[in-house]
PDB file of C-alpha atoms in Angstrom:
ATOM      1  CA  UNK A  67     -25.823 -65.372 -47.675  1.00 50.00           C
ATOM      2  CA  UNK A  68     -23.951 -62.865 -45.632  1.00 53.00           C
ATOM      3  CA  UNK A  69     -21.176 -63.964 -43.201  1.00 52.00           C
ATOM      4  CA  UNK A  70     -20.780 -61.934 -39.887  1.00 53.00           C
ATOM      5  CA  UNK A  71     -17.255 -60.907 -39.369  1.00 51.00           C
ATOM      6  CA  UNK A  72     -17.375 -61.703 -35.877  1.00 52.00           C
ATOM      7  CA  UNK A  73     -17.644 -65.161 -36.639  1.00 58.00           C
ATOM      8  CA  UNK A  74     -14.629 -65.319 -39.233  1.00 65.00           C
ATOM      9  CA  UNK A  75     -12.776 -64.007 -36.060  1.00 79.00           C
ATOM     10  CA  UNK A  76     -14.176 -66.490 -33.864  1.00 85.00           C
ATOM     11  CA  UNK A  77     -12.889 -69.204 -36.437  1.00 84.00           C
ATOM     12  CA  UNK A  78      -9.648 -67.843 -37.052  1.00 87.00           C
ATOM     13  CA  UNK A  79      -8.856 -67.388 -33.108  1.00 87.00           C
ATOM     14  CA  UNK A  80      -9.743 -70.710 -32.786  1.00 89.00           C
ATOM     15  CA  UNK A  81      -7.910 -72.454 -35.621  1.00 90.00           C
ATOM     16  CA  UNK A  82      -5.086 -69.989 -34.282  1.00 88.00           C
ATOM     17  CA  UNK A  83      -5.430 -71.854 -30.883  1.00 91.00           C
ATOM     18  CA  UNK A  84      -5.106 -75.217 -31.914  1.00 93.00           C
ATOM     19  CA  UNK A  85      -2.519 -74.457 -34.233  1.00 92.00           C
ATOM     20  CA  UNK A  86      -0.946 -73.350 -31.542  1.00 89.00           C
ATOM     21  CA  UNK A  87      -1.242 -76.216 -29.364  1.00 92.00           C
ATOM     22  CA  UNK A  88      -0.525 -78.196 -32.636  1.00 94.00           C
ATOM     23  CA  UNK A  89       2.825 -77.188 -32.449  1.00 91.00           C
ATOM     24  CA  UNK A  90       3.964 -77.178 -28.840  1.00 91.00           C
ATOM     25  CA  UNK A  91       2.750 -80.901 -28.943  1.00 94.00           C
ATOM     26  CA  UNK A  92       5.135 -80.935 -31.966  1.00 94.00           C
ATOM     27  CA  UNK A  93       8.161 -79.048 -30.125  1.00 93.00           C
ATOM     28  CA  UNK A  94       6.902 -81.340 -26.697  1.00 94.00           C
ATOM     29  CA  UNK A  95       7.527 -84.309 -29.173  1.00 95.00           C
ATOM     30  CA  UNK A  96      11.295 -82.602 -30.518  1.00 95.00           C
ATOM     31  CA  UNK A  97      12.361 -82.218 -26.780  1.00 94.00           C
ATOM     32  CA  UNK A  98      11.091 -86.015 -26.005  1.00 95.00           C
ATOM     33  CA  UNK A  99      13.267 -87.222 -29.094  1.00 95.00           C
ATOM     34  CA  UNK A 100      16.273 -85.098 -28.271  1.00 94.00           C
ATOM     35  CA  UNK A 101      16.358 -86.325 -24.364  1.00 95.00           C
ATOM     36  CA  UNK A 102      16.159 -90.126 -25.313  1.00 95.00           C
ATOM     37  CA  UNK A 103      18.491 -89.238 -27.813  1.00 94.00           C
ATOM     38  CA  UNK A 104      20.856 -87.631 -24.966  1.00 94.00           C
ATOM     39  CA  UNK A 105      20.521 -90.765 -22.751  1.00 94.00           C
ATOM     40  CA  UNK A 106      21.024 -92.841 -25.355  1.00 94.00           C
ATOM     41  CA  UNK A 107      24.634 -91.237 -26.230  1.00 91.00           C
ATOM     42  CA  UNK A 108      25.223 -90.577 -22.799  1.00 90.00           C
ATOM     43  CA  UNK A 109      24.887 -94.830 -21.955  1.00 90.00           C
ATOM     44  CA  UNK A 110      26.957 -95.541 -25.679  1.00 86.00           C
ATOM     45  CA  UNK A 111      29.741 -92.985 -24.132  1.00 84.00           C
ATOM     46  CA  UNK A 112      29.801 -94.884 -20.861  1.00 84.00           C
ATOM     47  CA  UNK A 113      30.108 -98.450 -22.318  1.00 83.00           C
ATOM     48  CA  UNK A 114      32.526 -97.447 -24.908  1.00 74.00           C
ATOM     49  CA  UNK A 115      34.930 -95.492 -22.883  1.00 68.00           C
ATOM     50  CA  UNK A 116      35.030 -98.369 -20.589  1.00 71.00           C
ATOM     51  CA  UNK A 117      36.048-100.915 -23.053  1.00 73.00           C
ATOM     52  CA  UNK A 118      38.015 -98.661 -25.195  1.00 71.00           C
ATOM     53  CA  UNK A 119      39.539 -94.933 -24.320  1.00 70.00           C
ATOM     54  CA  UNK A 120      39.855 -92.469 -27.207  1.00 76.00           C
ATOM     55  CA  UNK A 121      40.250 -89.300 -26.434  1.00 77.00           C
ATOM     56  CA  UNK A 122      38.958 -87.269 -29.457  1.00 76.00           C
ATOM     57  CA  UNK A 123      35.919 -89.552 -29.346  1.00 79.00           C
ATOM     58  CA  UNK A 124      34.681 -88.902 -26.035  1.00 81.00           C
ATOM     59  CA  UNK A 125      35.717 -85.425 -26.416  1.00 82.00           C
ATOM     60  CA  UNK A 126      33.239 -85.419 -29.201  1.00 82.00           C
ATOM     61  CA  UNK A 127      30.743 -86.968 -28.093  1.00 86.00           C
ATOM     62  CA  UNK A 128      30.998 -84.825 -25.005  1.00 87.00           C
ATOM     63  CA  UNK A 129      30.549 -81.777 -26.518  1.00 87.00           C
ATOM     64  CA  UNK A 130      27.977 -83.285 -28.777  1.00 89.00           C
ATOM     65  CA  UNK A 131      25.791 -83.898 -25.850  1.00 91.00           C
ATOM     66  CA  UNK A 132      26.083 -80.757 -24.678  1.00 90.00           C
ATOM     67  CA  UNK A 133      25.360 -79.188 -27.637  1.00 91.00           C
ATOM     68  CA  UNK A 134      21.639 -81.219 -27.258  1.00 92.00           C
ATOM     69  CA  UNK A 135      21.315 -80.724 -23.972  1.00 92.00           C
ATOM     70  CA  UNK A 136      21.136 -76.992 -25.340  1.00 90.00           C
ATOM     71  CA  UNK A 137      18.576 -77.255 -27.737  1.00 92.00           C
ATOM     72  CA  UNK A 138      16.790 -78.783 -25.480  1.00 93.00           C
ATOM     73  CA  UNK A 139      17.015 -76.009 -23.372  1.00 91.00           C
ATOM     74  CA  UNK A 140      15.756 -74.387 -26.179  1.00 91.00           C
ATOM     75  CA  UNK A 141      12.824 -76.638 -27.305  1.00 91.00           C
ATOM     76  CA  UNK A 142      12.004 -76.030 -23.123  1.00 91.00           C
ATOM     77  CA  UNK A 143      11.691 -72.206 -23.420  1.00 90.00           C
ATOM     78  CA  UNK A 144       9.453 -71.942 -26.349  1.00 89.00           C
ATOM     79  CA  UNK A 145       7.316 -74.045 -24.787  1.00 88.00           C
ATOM     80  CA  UNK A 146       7.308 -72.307 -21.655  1.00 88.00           C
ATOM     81  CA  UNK A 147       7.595 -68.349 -22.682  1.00 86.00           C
ATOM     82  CA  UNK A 148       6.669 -69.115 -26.640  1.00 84.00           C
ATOM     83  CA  UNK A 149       9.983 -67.647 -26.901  1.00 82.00           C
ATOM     84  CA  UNK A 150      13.770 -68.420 -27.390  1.00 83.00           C
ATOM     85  CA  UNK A 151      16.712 -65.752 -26.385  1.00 80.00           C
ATOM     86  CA  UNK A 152      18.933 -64.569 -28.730  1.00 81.00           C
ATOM     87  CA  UNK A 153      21.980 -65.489 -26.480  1.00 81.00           C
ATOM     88  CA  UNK A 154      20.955 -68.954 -26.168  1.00 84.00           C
ATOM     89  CA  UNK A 155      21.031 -69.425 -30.287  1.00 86.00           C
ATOM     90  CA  UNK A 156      24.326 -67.507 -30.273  1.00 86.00           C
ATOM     91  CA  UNK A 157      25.668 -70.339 -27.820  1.00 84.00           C
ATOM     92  CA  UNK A 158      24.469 -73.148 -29.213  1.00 88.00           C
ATOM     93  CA  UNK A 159      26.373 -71.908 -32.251  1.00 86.00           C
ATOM     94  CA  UNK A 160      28.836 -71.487 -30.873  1.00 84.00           C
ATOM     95  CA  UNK A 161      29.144 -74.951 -29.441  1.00 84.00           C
ATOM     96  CA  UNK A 162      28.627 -76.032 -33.073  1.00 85.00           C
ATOM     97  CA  UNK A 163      31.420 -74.155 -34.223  1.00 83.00           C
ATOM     98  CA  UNK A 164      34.028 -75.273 -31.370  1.00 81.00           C
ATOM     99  CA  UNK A 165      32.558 -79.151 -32.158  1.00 82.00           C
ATOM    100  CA  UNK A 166      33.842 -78.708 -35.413  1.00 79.00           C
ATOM    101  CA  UNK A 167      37.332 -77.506 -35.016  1.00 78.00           C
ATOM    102  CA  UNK A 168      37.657 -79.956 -32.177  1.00 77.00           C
ATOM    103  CA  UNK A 169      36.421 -82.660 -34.332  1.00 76.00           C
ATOM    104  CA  UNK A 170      38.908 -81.927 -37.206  1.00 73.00           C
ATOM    105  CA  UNK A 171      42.243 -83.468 -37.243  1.00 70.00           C
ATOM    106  CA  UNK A 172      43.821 -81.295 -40.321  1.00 75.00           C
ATOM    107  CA  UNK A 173      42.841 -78.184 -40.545  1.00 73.00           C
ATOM    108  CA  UNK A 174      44.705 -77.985 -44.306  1.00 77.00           C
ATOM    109  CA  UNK A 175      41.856 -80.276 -45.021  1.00 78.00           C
ATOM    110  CA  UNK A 176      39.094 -77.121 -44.392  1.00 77.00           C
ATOM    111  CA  UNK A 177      41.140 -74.423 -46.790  1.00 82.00           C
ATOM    112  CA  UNK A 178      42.244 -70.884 -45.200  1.00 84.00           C
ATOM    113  CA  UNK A 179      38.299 -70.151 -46.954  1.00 88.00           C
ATOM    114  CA  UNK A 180      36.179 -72.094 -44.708  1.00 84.00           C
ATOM    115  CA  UNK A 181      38.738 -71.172 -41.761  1.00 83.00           C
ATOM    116  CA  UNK A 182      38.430 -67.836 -42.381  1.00 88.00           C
ATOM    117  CA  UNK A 183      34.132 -68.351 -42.553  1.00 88.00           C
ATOM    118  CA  UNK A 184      34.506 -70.167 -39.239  1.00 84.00           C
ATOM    119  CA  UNK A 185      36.759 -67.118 -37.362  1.00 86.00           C
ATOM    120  CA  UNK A 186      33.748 -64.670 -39.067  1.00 90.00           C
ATOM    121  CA  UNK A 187      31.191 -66.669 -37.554  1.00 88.00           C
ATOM    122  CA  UNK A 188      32.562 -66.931 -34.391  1.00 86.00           C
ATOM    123  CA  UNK A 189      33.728 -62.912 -34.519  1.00 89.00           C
ATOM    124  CA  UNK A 190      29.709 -62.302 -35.581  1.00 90.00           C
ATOM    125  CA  UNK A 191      28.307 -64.402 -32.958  1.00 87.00           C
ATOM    126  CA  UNK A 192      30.430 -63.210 -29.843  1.00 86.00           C
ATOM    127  CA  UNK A 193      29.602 -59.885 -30.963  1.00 88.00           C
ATOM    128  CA  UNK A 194      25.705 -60.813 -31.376  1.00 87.00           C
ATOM    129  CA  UNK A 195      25.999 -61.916 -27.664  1.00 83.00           C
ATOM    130  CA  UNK A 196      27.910 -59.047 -26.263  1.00 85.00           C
ATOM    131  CA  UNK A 197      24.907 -56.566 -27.793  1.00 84.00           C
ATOM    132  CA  UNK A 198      22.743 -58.997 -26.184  1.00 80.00           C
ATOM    133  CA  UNK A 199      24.496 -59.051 -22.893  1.00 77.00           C
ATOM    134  CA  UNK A 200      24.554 -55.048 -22.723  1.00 78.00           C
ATOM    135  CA  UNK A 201      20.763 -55.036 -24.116  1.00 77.00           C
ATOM    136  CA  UNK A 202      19.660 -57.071 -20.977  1.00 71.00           C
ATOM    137  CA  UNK A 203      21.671 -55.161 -18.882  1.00 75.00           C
ATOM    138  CA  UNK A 204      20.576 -51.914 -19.170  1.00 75.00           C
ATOM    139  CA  UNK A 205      17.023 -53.127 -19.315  1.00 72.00           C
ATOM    140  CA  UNK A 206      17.855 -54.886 -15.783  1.00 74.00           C
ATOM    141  CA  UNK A 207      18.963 -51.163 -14.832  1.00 75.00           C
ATOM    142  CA  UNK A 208      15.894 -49.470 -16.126  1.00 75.00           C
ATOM    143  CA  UNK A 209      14.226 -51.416 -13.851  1.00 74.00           C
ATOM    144  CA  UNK A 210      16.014 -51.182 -10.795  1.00 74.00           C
ATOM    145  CA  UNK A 211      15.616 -47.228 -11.275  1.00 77.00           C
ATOM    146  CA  UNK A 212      12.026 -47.181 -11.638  1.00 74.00           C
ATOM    147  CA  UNK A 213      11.536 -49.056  -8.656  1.00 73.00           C
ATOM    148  CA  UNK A 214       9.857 -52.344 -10.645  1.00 75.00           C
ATOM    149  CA  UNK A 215      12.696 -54.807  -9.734  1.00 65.00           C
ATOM    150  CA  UNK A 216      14.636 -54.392  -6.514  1.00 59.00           C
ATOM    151  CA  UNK A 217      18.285 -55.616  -5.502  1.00 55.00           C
TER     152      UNK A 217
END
């Protein structure tokens, strides 16, 4: 029995399709979670800081949210362009990193080792979104001058 190649292809685009759709019902689902999730903090921060006012824990929780709110934006963008920006990583972890030393009350608790990690991190990612900054600029520029994207 000989198989055609042209019909392996024709199976493997179409596995490759709903594979495909497979997982942005799977990311669809992610986002779904993570917003209920967000209103569901978002109504826990309202009761509590009526009843009770902490700073540090609505600070937290406020930058918590945020810090879904952005991979949301995130789950949002694949699903739309099958994509995600470099940038956008680079601030969510960057949000991460700033909810941590927020969150942290004694920072002789962390060691100078996982302070000095944290400043690297941070040092790497601003750099990371710099390049990526300059990258999208001078792209924006190339196409200005070639008359594809006006003013």
């Amino acid at each position: 029995m000989v198989r055609r190649h042209h019909d392996i292809g024709t199976f493997e685009n179409l596995l490759l399709k709903w594979l495909g759709m497979l997982f942005d019902m799977v990311v669809i689902g992610l986002a779904t979670i993570t917003m209920g999730y967000v209103v569901y903090m978002m109504f826990h921060l309202v009761t509590d800081t009526i009843h009770a006012l902490h700073v540090e824990d609505v600070l937290h929780q406020i930058v918590l949210v945020i810090i879904f709110l952005e991979i949301f934006e995130l789950l949002t963008m694949y699903v739309k362009e099958h994509h995600v920006s470099m940038r956008n990583v680079v601030e969510l972890g960057v949000l991460a990193m700033v909810r941590k030393i927020i969150i942290t009350p004694d920072y002789n608790q962390l060691g100078w080792q996982t302070l000095f990690g944290m400043a690297a991190l941070i040092f790497v990612m601003g750099w990371i979104y710099v390049q990526e900054r300059q990258r999208r600029t001078k792209h924006e520029e190339f196409l200005i001058t070639h008359g594809i994207k006006k003013v």
